[in-house]
Amino acid sequence: GTRSAVLNTEARTVEADVLSRRCVMMRLADFSYEQYQKALRQSAGAVVIILPRSISSVPQDVVRQFMEIEPEMLAMETIVPVYFAVEDEELLSIYEQTRAASASQGSASAAEVLLHTATANGFQMVTSGAQSKAINDWLIPSVEGRLTGLGGEDLPTVVIVAHYDSFGVAPWLSHGADSNGSGISVLLELARLFSRLYTYRRTHAAYNLLFFASGGGKFNYQGTKRWLEDNLDHTDSSLLQDNVAFVLCLDTLGRGNSLHLHVSKPPKEGTLQHAFLRELEMVVASQFPEVKFSMVHKKINLAEDMLAWEHERFAIRRLPAFTISHLESHRDSLRNSIMDRRARIDTKALTRNTRIIAEALTRVIYNLTDKGAPADLQIFTDQMQIQQEQIESVMDWLSSQPRAAQLIDKDSTFLNTLEYYMGRYLKDVKQHHVKADKRDPEFVFYDQLKQVMNAYRVKPAIFDLLLAVCIAAYLGVAYVAVQHFGLLYKMIQRLSLKTKQQ
């Protein structure tokens, strides 16, 4: 990406032949990687990409193309500042006028081009903020809570995890509806359901449930990494140190008719994680035949800088873990895109996936299959049914705000609301903080993520030049005229004098 932020340069669109030291404006509908590269190759002063007010109004092929380009834009380091702005009437007016001025440069007649350039109105794009600087004291918060099982202290623990942060090429526009607002919404609904089951002694299971809404998921799962270190290396007793049955990570569950259980190592028969896999298969086959379910096995590649899924953080510490998602590959561009908005969420699919996970998890925890419960038994019905309206409201809340890790600290409204919501259903709810290692940080945040850009209507620089030429020409003509007038006056005086003498 870029760390540059300040600009003071004239606006152009990609139709212009010369983009050097110009602020290049382009709309998302007309955006292409080739045009973006053209601006960078010509050392543009800045690039402004104009986004529509509603992403749902953009054709799907345009959205898909941009999502495929986003990783390239993030991976490419450039000194050219890149801005994203949401369109309005004034911005579109500036764009259209700039586009008309830029397109006219391709006219056949050089005189016409010169005349149009001199007379057209242009725009000077200016930001007044400071240059971006590295933040040395960043902090990533996470939230944990638990439900204690019935029957003593040495009980197996099921850990349910979802990262809350979003990611994209522009942090302030990263709303992360599917990745991973959907995962958090499922985690919160599971917390609500099992808190009710754990309220009554008759339905209080002999399992501890540990819920963890992790931060820094988009930065190689830093919140989970430090949480594991603190619980496994720096304390004498924790639920993670004792008997962990398995860790279930929730990621991108908001659409589609498929579910995939991603594992680093296939579970062995007789283990609780294998039982959960079998229960998932049985619930899908008997109650939701329209859903395609599969297990995806991918070994952890420690040579790569970034882990594929959150469960790999637990697997590295030899804890049995897997991730459930509707995506078959971790490389899907949806996971890191500003195009991941609320309109892309299928609430019915999200509610269905929540029910599949809740049913399978309940069957494992209460050992219902071994007790003879039929495969098509629906557990969450009537008073215990999964509430689609509540899932919708949670998704609306999550996707209404950017949740990039750079924007969320321990005092943010989002985090306080999340902590409050988890506190309604769970016990011992608290924050866990990851602080930067100032000597050797694993990643660096920068400030100046949002700037105000002013557009000043100006005449182009060549207008001043032509105006100066015209003034010089006028003064030259006036000077010559005065000189000629003086000579003519002298000649008339001489003729008058001769006439008098005669």
CSV table of C-alpha atoms in Angstrom, one decimal, residues 22-467:
chain,number,residue,atom,x,y,z
A,22,ARG,CA,-2.0,15.0,-11.5
A,23,CYS,CA,-4.8,13.8,-9.2
A,24,VAL,CA,-6.3,11.0,-11.3
A,25,MET,CA,-10.0,10.5,-10.7
A,26,MET,CA,-11.8,7.2,-11.7
A,27,ARG,CA,-15.2,5.8,-10.9
A,28,LEU,CA,-15.6,2.2,-9.7
A,29,ALA,CA,-17.8,1.4,-12.7
A,30,ASP,CA,-15.0,2.4,-15.1
A,31,PHE,CA,-12.1,1.1,-12.9
A,32,SER,CA,-9.6,-1.3,-14.2
A,33,TYR,CA,-6.2,-2.5,-13.0
A,34,GLU,CA,-4.6,-1.3,-16.3
A,35,GLN,CA,-5.8,2.2,-15.7
A,36,TYR,CA,-4.6,2.1,-12.2
A,37,GLN,CA,-1.2,0.9,-13.3
A,38,LYS,CA,-1.1,3.6,-16.0
A,39,ALA,CA,-1.6,6.3,-13.3
A,40,LEU,CA,1.2,4.8,-11.2
A,41,ARG,CA,3.6,4.4,-14.1
A,42,GLN,CA,3.2,8.1,-15.0
A,43,SER,CA,3.9,9.1,-11.4
A,44,ALA,CA,0.5,10.6,-10.8
A,45,GLY,CA,0.2,12.9,-7.8
A,46,ALA,CA,-2.7,10.9,-6.4
A,47,VAL,CA,-5.5,8.5,-7.3
A,48,VAL,CA,-9.1,9.0,-6.2
A,49,ILE,CA,-11.4,6.1,-6.7
A,50,ILE,CA,-15.1,7.1,-6.5
A,51,LEU,CA,-17.4,4.5,-5.0
A,52,PRO,CA,-21.2,4.5,-5.5
A,53,ARG,CA,-23.4,5.1,-2.5
A,54,SER,CA,-24.9,1.6,-2.8
A,55,ILE,CA,-22.6,-1.3,-3.7
A,56,SER,CA,-25.6,-3.4,-4.5
A,57,SER,CA,-26.3,-1.1,-7.5
A,58,VAL,CA,-23.0,-2.0,-9.1
A,59,PRO,CA,-23.0,-4.9,-11.6
A,60,GLN,CA,-21.7,-8.1,-10.1
A,61,ASP,CA,-18.9,-8.5,-12.7
A,62,VAL,CA,-17.5,-5.1,-11.8
A,63,VAL,CA,-17.6,-5.9,-8.0
A,64,ARG,CA,-16.0,-9.3,-8.7
A,65,GLN,CA,-13.3,-7.7,-10.8
A,66,PHE,CA,-12.5,-5.1,-8.1
A,67,MET,CA,-12.4,-7.7,-5.4
A,68,GLU,CA,-9.8,-9.7,-7.4
A,69,ILE,CA,-7.7,-6.5,-7.9
A,70,GLU,CA,-7.8,-5.5,-4.2
A,71,PRO,CA,-5.1,-7.9,-3.0
A,72,GLU,CA,-2.8,-6.6,-5.7
A,73,MET,CA,-3.4,-3.0,-4.7
A,74,LEU,CA,-2.6,-3.9,-1.0
A,75,ALA,CA,0.5,-5.9,-1.9
A,76,MET,CA,2.0,-3.2,-4.2
A,77,GLU,CA,4.0,-0.5,-2.4
A,78,THR,CA,3.7,2.9,-4.0
A,79,ILE,CA,4.5,6.5,-3.0
A,80,VAL,CA,1.3,7.7,-4.8
A,81,PRO,CA,-1.5,8.4,-2.3
A,82,VAL,CA,-4.7,6.4,-3.1
A,83,TYR,CA,-8.0,7.7,-1.8
A,84,PHE,CA,-11.5,6.2,-1.9
A,85,ALA,CA,-14.5,8.6,-1.8
A,86,VAL,CA,-18.2,7.8,-1.8
A,87,GLU,CA,-20.0,9.7,-4.6
A,88,ASP,CA,-22.4,12.5,-4.2
A,89,GLU,CA,-23.8,15.1,-6.6
A,90,GLU,CA,-20.9,17.6,-6.1
A,91,LEU,CA,-18.3,14.9,-6.5
A,92,LEU,CA,-19.9,13.6,-9.7
A,93,SER,CA,-20.1,17.1,-11.1
A,94,ILE,CA,-16.4,17.6,-10.5
A,95,TYR,CA,-15.7,14.2,-12.1
A,96,GLU,CA,-17.8,14.9,-15.2
A,97,GLN,CA,-16.2,18.4,-15.7
A,98,THR,CA,-12.7,17.0,-15.2
A,99,ARG,CA,-13.5,14.1,-17.6
A,100,ALA,CA,-14.8,16.5,-20.3
A,101,ALA,CA,-11.6,18.6,-19.9
A,102,SER,CA,-9.4,15.5,-20.0
A,103,ALA,CA,-11.1,13.9,-23.0
A,104,SER,CA,-10.8,17.1,-25.1
A,105,GLN,CA,-7.1,16.7,-25.1
A,106,GLY,CA,-7.4,14.1,-27.7
A,107,SER,CA,-8.9,16.5,-30.3
A,108,ALA,CA,-7.3,16.6,-33.8
A,109,SER,CA,-6.5,20.2,-33.8
A,110,ALA,CA,-3.7,21.4,-31.5
A,111,ALA,CA,-5.2,24.9,-31.6
A,112,GLU,CA,-8.5,23.6,-30.4
A,113,VAL,CA,-6.8,21.7,-27.6
A,114,LEU,CA,-4.9,24.8,-26.6
A,115,LEU,CA,-8.0,27.0,-26.7
A,116,HIS,CA,-10.1,24.5,-24.7
A,117,THR,CA,-7.3,24.0,-22.2
A,118,ALA,CA,-7.0,27.7,-21.7
A,119,THR,CA,-10.7,28.4,-21.2
A,120,ALA,CA,-11.9,25.3,-19.4
A,121,ASN,CA,-12.4,25.2,-15.6
A,122,GLY,CA,-10.2,22.8,-13.7
A,123,PHE,CA,-10.1,21.6,-10.1
A,124,GLN,CA,-7.2,21.7,-7.7
A,125,MET,CA,-7.4,18.8,-5.2
A,126,VAL,CA,-5.9,19.7,-1.8
A,127,THR,CA,-5.6,17.9,1.5
A,128,SER,CA,-4.4,19.8,4.5
A,129,GLY,CA,-3.6,17.0,6.9
A,130,ALA,CA,-0.1,15.9,8.0
A,131,GLN,CA,1.8,13.1,6.4
A,132,SER,CA,1.1,9.6,7.8
A,133,LYS,CA,3.2,8.4,10.7
A,134,ALA,CA,3.7,4.9,12.3
A,135,ILE,CA,1.7,4.3,15.5
A,136,ASN,CA,4.0,2.7,18.1
A,137,ASP,CA,1.5,2.1,20.9
A,138,TRP,CA,-1.3,0.3,19.0
A,139,LEU,CA,-3.5,-2.1,21.0
A,140,ILE,CA,-5.8,-4.9,19.8
A,141,PRO,CA,-8.6,-5.9,22.2
A,142,SER,CA,-10.5,-9.2,22.3
A,143,VAL,CA,-13.5,-10.2,24.5
A,144,GLU,CA,-13.9,-13.6,26.2
A,145,GLY,CA,-16.7,-15.1,28.3
A,146,ARG,CA,-17.7,-18.5,29.5
A,147,LEU,CA,-20.5,-20.9,30.6
A,148,THR,CA,-19.3,-23.3,33.3
A,149,GLY,CA,-20.5,-26.9,33.0
A,150,LEU,CA,-22.2,-29.0,35.7
A,151,GLY,CA,-20.4,-31.7,37.5
A,152,GLY,CA,-17.1,-30.6,38.9
A,153,GLU,CA,-14.1,-28.6,37.9
A,154,ASP,CA,-12.3,-31.1,35.7
A,155,LEU,CA,-14.7,-30.9,32.8
A,156,PRO,CA,-13.9,-30.9,29.1
A,157,THR,CA,-14.0,-27.4,27.4
A,158,VAL,CA,-15.5,-26.6,24.0
A,159,VAL,CA,-14.0,-23.3,22.7
A,160,ILE,CA,-16.0,-21.2,20.2
A,161,VAL,CA,-14.1,-18.5,18.4
A,162,ALA,CA,-14.8,-15.8,15.8
A,163,HIS,CA,-12.7,-12.7,14.9
A,164,TYR,CA,-14.6,-9.5,14.8
A,165,ASP,CA,-12.4,-7.2,12.7
A,166,SER,CA,-12.8,-6.5,9.0
A,167,PHE,CA,-10.2,-5.8,6.3
A,168,GLY,CA,-10.0,-4.1,2.9
A,169,VAL,CA,-8.0,-1.7,0.8
A,170,ALA,CA,-9.6,1.3,2.7
A,171,PRO,CA,-10.0,0.8,6.5
A,172,TRP,CA,-12.8,3.3,6.9
A,173,LEU,CA,-14.9,1.5,4.3
A,174,SER,CA,-14.2,-2.1,5.6
A,175,HIS,CA,-17.5,-3.2,7.0
A,176,GLY,CA,-16.8,-7.0,6.8
A,177,ALA,CA,-20.4,-8.2,6.7
A,178,ASP,CA,-19.7,-11.8,5.8
A,179,SER,CA,-16.1,-11.8,6.9
A,180,ASN,CA,-16.5,-11.8,9.7
A,181,GLY,CA,-19.7,-10.2,10.9
A,182,SER,CA,-21.5,-13.4,10.1
A,183,GLY,CA,-19.1,-15.4,12.4
A,184,ILE,CA,-19.7,-13.0,15.3
A,185,SER,CA,-23.4,-13.1,14.8
A,186,VAL,CA,-23.4,-16.9,15.0
A,187,LEU,CA,-21.2,-16.8,18.1
A,188,LEU,CA,-23.5,-14.4,19.9
A,189,GLU,CA,-26.6,-16.5,19.0
A,190,LEU,CA,-24.9,-19.7,20.3
A,191,ALA,CA,-24.1,-17.8,23.5
A,192,ARG,CA,-27.7,-16.9,23.9
A,193,LEU,CA,-29.0,-20.4,23.2
A,194,PHE,CA,-26.6,-22.2,25.4
A,195,SER,CA,-27.0,-19.7,28.2
A,196,ARG,CA,-30.6,-20.7,28.4
A,197,LEU,CA,-29.8,-24.4,28.4
A,198,TYR,CA,-27.2,-23.9,31.1
A,199,THR,CA,-29.7,-22.0,33.3
A,200,TYR,CA,-31.6,-25.2,34.2
A,201,ARG,CA,-30.0,-28.1,36.0
A,202,ARG,CA,-32.0,-30.6,33.8
A,203,THR,CA,-30.3,-29.2,30.7
A,204,HIS,CA,-27.0,-28.1,32.2
A,205,ALA,CA,-24.3,-30.1,30.3
A,206,ALA,CA,-21.1,-31.4,31.7
A,207,TYR,CA,-19.0,-29.2,29.3
A,208,ASN,CA,-17.4,-25.9,29.8
A,209,LEU,CA,-18.1,-23.5,27.0
A,210,LEU,CA,-15.6,-20.8,26.3
A,211,PHE,CA,-16.5,-18.0,23.9
A,212,PHE,CA,-13.8,-15.8,22.4
A,213,ALA,CA,-14.4,-12.8,20.1
A,214,SER,CA,-10.9,-12.2,18.9
A,215,GLY,CA,-9.3,-9.0,17.5
A,216,GLY,CA,-6.5,-8.8,14.9
A,217,GLY,CA,-7.9,-11.7,12.9
A,218,LYS,CA,-7.0,-10.0,9.7
A,219,PHE,CA,-3.4,-9.5,11.0
A,220,ASN,CA,-2.5,-13.1,11.2
A,221,TYR,CA,-4.8,-13.8,14.1
A,222,GLN,CA,-2.7,-11.8,16.6
A,223,GLY,CA,-5.4,-11.6,19.2
A,224,THR,CA,-5.7,-15.3,19.3
A,225,LYS,CA,-2.0,-15.9,19.3
A,226,ARG,CA,-1.4,-13.7,22.3
A,227,TRP,CA,-4.5,-15.1,24.1
A,228,LEU,CA,-3.1,-18.6,23.7
A,229,GLU,CA,0.3,-17.5,25.0
A,230,ASP,CA,-1.2,-15.8,28.0
A,231,ASN,CA,-3.4,-18.8,28.8
A,232,LEU,CA,-0.9,-21.6,28.1
A,233,ASP,CA,2.5,-20.1,28.9
A,234,HIS,CA,2.0,-17.4,31.5
A,235,THR,CA,-0.6,-18.8,33.9
A,236,ASP,CA,-0.9,-21.9,36.2
A,237,SER,CA,-4.6,-22.6,35.5
A,238,SER,CA,-7.0,-21.8,32.7
A,239,LEU,CA,-9.7,-23.6,30.7
A,240,LEU,CA,-7.4,-23.9,27.8
A,241,GLN,CA,-4.7,-25.7,29.9
A,242,ASP,CA,-7.1,-28.3,31.2
A,243,ASN,CA,-9.2,-30.6,29.1
A,244,VAL,CA,-10.0,-28.9,25.7
A,245,ALA,CA,-12.4,-31.1,23.7
A,246,PHE,CA,-12.1,-29.0,20.5
A,247,VAL,CA,-12.0,-25.5,19.2
A,248,LEU,CA,-14.7,-24.4,16.8
A,249,CYS,CA,-13.8,-21.3,14.7
A,250,LEU,CA,-16.6,-19.5,12.9
A,251,ASP,CA,-15.8,-17.6,9.7
A,252,THR,CA,-17.8,-16.4,6.7
A,253,LEU,CA,-21.2,-18.1,7.2
A,254,GLY,CA,-23.6,-15.5,5.7
A,255,ARG,CA,-24.5,-16.9,2.3
A,256,GLY,CA,-24.4,-19.8,-0.1
A,257,ASN,CA,-25.7,-23.4,0.0
A,258,SER,CA,-22.5,-25.1,1.1
A,259,LEU,CA,-20.6,-25.6,4.3
A,260,HIS,CA,-17.0,-26.7,4.7
A,261,LEU,CA,-15.2,-27.9,7.8
A,262,HIS,CA,-11.6,-26.8,7.4
A,263,VAL,CA,-9.1,-29.0,9.3
A,264,SER,CA,-5.3,-29.1,9.6
A,265,LYS,CA,-5.4,-32.7,10.5
A,266,PRO,CA,-8.4,-35.0,9.9
A,267,PRO,CA,-10.0,-36.0,13.3
A,268,LYS,CA,-9.5,-39.5,14.5
A,269,GLU,CA,-12.4,-41.8,15.1
A,270,GLY,CA,-13.4,-42.0,18.7
A,271,THR,CA,-12.5,-38.4,19.4
A,272,LEU,CA,-15.0,-35.7,20.2
A,273,GLN,CA,-14.0,-33.6,17.2
A,274,HIS,CA,-14.7,-36.7,15.0
A,275,ALA,CA,-18.1,-37.0,16.7
A,276,PHE,CA,-18.8,-33.3,15.8
A,277,LEU,CA,-17.9,-33.9,12.2
A,278,ARG,CA,-20.3,-36.9,12.0
A,279,GLU,CA,-23.1,-34.9,13.7
A,280,LEU,CA,-22.6,-32.1,11.2
A,281,GLU,CA,-22.9,-34.5,8.3
A,282,MET,CA,-26.0,-36.1,9.8
A,283,VAL,CA,-27.8,-32.8,10.6
A,284,VAL,CA,-27.2,-31.5,7.1
A,285,ALA,CA,-28.2,-34.8,5.4
A,286,SER,CA,-31.4,-35.3,7.4
A,287,GLN,CA,-32.6,-31.7,7.9
A,288,PHE,CA,-31.0,-29.6,5.2
A,289,PRO,CA,-30.5,-31.7,2.1
A,290,GLU,CA,-30.1,-28.6,-0.1
A,291,VAL,CA,-26.8,-27.8,1.7
A,292,LYS,CA,-23.5,-29.3,0.4
A,293,PHE,CA,-21.2,-30.3,3.2
A,294,SER,CA,-17.6,-31.4,3.0
A,295,MET,CA,-14.4,-31.6,5.0
A,296,VAL,CA,-11.4,-29.7,3.6
A,297,HIS,CA,-8.0,-30.9,4.7
A,298,LYS,CA,-5.1,-28.4,4.4
A,299,LYS,CA,-1.8,-28.8,6.2
A,300,ILE,CA,-0.3,-25.8,8.0
A,301,ASN,CA,2.4,-24.2,6.0
A,302,LEU,CA,4.7,-22.4,8.5
A,303,ALA,CA,6.8,-21.0,5.6
A,304,GLU,CA,3.9,-18.7,4.7
A,305,ASP,CA,3.8,-15.3,6.4
A,306,MET,CA,0.0,-15.5,6.9
A,307,LEU,CA,-2.0,-18.4,8.3
A,308,ALA,CA,-5.0,-19.6,6.3
A,309,TRP,CA,-7.6,-20.0,9.0
A,310,GLU,CA,-7.9,-19.1,12.7
A,311,HIS,CA,-8.0,-22.7,13.8
A,312,GLU,CA,-4.4,-23.0,12.7
A,313,ARG,CA,-3.3,-20.8,15.6
A,314,PHE,CA,-4.8,-23.5,18.0
A,315,ALA,CA,-3.5,-26.4,16.0
A,316,ILE,CA,0.1,-25.0,16.2
A,317,ARG,CA,-0.3,-25.3,20.0
A,318,ARG,CA,-1.6,-28.9,19.6
A,319,LEU,CA,-5.2,-28.1,20.4
A,320,PRO,CA,-7.8,-29.9,18.3
A,321,ALA,CA,-9.5,-27.2,16.2
A,322,PHE,CA,-11.3,-26.6,12.9
A,323,THR,CA,-13.0,-23.7,11.1
A,324,ILE,CA,-16.5,-23.9,9.6
A,325,SER,CA,-17.2,-21.6,6.6
A,326,HIS,CA,-19.3,-21.5,3.4
A,327,LEU,CA,-16.0,-20.8,1.5
A,328,GLU,CA,-14.1,-23.7,0.2
A,329,SER,CA,-10.8,-21.9,0.0
A,330,HIS,CA,-9.1,-19.4,2.3
A,331,ARG,CA,-7.9,-17.5,-0.7
A,332,ASP,CA,-11.4,-16.3,-1.6
A,333,SER,CA,-11.2,-12.5,-2.2
A,334,LEU,CA,-14.4,-11.9,-0.2
A,335,ARG,CA,-12.5,-12.3,3.0
A,336,ASN,CA,-10.5,-9.1,2.5
A,337,SER,CA,-12.6,-6.6,0.6
A,338,ILE,CA,-14.5,-3.3,1.0
A,339,MET,CA,-17.1,-4.9,-1.2
A,340,ASP,CA,-18.2,-7.2,1.7
A,341,ARG,CA,-21.3,-5.3,2.6
A,342,ARG,CA,-24.6,-6.1,4.3
A,343,ALA,CA,-26.4,-6.4,1.0
A,344,ARG,CA,-24.3,-9.6,0.2
A,345,ILE,CA,-25.6,-11.4,3.3
A,346,ASP,CA,-28.4,-13.9,2.9
A,347,THR,CA,-30.1,-13.8,6.3
A,348,LYS,CA,-32.0,-17.0,5.8
A,349,ALA,CA,-28.8,-18.8,4.9
A,350,LEU,CA,-27.1,-17.3,7.9
A,351,THR,CA,-30.0,-18.4,10.2
A,352,ARG,CA,-29.9,-21.9,8.6
A,353,ASN,CA,-26.1,-22.2,9.1
A,354,THR,CA,-26.5,-21.1,12.7
A,355,ARG,CA,-29.1,-23.8,13.3
A,356,ILE,CA,-26.9,-26.5,11.7
A,357,ILE,CA,-24.0,-25.6,14.0
A,358,ALA,CA,-26.2,-25.3,17.1
A,359,GLU,CA,-27.9,-28.6,16.4
A,360,ALA,CA,-24.7,-30.5,15.8
A,361,LEU,CA,-22.9,-28.9,18.8
A,362,THR,CA,-25.9,-29.8,21.1
A,363,ARG,CA,-26.0,-33.4,19.9
A,364,VAL,CA,-22.3,-33.7,20.7
A,365,ILE,CA,-22.4,-32.0,24.1
A,366,TYR,CA,-25.5,-34.0,25.3
A,367,ASN,CA,-24.4,-37.2,23.5
A,368,LEU,CA,-27.8,-37.5,21.9
A,369,THR,CA,-26.9,-39.9,19.1
A,370,ASP,CA,-25.6,-42.5,21.5
A,371,LYS,CA,-28.8,-42.0,23.6
A,372,GLY,CA,-30.9,-43.0,20.5
A,373,ALA,CA,-32.1,-39.6,19.4
A,374,PRO,CA,-33.2,-39.7,15.7
A,375,ALA,CA,-31.2,-37.9,13.1
A,376,ASP,CA,-34.0,-35.6,12.1
A,377,LEU,CA,-34.8,-34.5,15.7
A,378,GLN,CA,-35.1,-30.7,15.8
A,379,ILE,CA,-33.8,-29.4,19.1
A,380,PHE,CA,-34.2,-25.7,18.7
A,381,THR,CA,-37.9,-25.2,18.2
A,382,ASP,CA,-40.8,-23.3,20.0
A,383,GLN,CA,-39.4,-21.3,22.9
A,384,MET,CA,-35.8,-22.3,22.0
A,385,GLN,CA,-35.9,-21.5,18.3
A,386,ILE,CA,-33.2,-19.6,16.6
A,387,GLN,CA,-34.4,-16.0,16.2
A,388,GLN,CA,-33.8,-14.8,12.6
A,389,GLU,CA,-35.0,-11.3,13.6
A,390,GLN,CA,-32.3,-11.1,16.3
A,391,ILE,CA,-29.6,-12.3,13.9
A,392,GLU,CA,-30.7,-9.7,11.4
A,393,SER,CA,-30.5,-6.9,13.9
A,394,VAL,CA,-27.0,-8.1,15.0
A,395,MET,CA,-25.9,-8.2,11.4
A,396,ASP,CA,-27.3,-4.7,10.8
A,397,TRP,CA,-25.3,-3.4,13.8
A,398,LEU,CA,-22.1,-5.2,12.8
A,399,SER,CA,-22.2,-4.1,9.2
A,400,SER,CA,-23.2,-0.5,9.9
A,401,GLN,CA,-19.7,0.5,11.0
A,402,PRO,CA,-16.1,-0.1,9.8
A,403,ARG,CA,-14.3,-2.6,12.1
A,404,ALA,CA,-10.8,-2.5,10.8
A,405,ALA,CA,-8.4,-3.3,13.6
A,406,GLN,CA,-6.7,0.1,13.2
A,407,LEU,CA,-10.0,1.8,14.2
A,408,ILE,CA,-10.9,-0.2,17.3
A,409,ASP,CA,-9.4,0.3,20.7
A,410,LYS,CA,-10.4,-0.7,24.2
A,411,ASP,CA,-12.7,2.3,24.6
A,412,SER,CA,-14.5,2.1,21.2
A,413,THR,CA,-18.3,2.1,21.2
A,414,PHE,CA,-18.3,-1.1,19.1
A,415,LEU,CA,-16.1,-3.0,21.6
A,416,ASN,CA,-18.1,-1.8,24.6
A,417,THR,CA,-21.4,-2.9,23.0
A,418,LEU,CA,-19.9,-6.3,22.1
A,419,GLU,CA,-18.7,-6.8,25.7
A,420,TYR,CA,-22.1,-5.7,27.0
A,421,TYR,CA,-24.0,-8.1,24.6
A,422,MET,CA,-21.8,-11.1,25.6
A,423,GLY,CA,-22.2,-10.1,29.3
A,424,ARG,CA,-26.0,-10.6,29.0
A,425,TYR,CA,-25.5,-14.4,28.4
A,426,LEU,CA,-22.0,-15.3,29.6
A,427,LYS,CA,-20.1,-15.2,32.9
A,428,ASP,CA,-16.6,-13.7,33.6
A,429,VAL,CA,-16.8,-11.5,30.5
A,430,LYS,CA,-13.6,-9.5,30.1
A,431,GLN,CA,-11.3,-7.9,27.6
A,432,HIS,CA,-7.9,-9.3,26.6
A,433,HIS,CA,-5.4,-6.8,25.1
A,434,VAL,CA,-2.6,-7.3,22.7
A,435,LYS,CA,0.0,-4.5,22.8
A,436,ALA,CA,2.7,-3.8,20.3
A,437,ASP,CA,6.2,-5.0,20.7
A,438,LYS,CA,8.0,-1.8,20.1
A,439,ARG,CA,11.4,-3.5,19.5
A,440,ASP,CA,10.2,-6.0,17.0
A,441,PRO,CA,6.5,-5.5,16.0
A,442,GLU,CA,4.9,-8.1,13.8
A,443,PHE,CA,3.0,-5.4,11.9
A,444,VAL,CA,2.8,-1.7,11.9
A,445,PHE,CA,-0.3,0.6,11.9
A,446,TYR,CA,-0.3,4.1,10.5
A,447,ASP,CA,-2.4,7.1,11.2
A,448,GLN,CA,-4.1,9.5,8.7
A,449,LEU,CA,-6.5,6.8,7.6
A,450,LYS,CA,-9.2,9.5,6.8
A,451,GLN,CA,-8.6,12.9,5.2
A,452,VAL,CA,-10.7,15.8,4.1
A,453,MET,CA,-10.0,16.7,0.4
A,454,ASN,CA,-10.9,20.1,-0.9
A,455,ALA,CA,-11.6,20.7,-4.6
A,456,TYR,CA,-10.9,24.3,-5.7
A,457,ARG,CA,-12.2,25.5,-9.0
A,458,VAL,CA,-9.3,27.0,-10.9
A,459,LYS,CA,-8.1,27.9,-14.3
A,460,PRO,CA,-5.3,25.7,-15.6
A,461,ALA,CA,-1.7,26.9,-15.4
A,462,ILE,CA,-1.6,27.4,-19.1
A,463,PHE,CA,-4.4,30.0,-18.7
A,464,ASP,CA,-2.0,32.1,-16.7
A,465,LEU,CA,0.6,31.7,-19.3
A,466,LEU,CA,-1.7,32.7,-22.2
A,467,LEU,CA,-3.1,35.6,-20.1
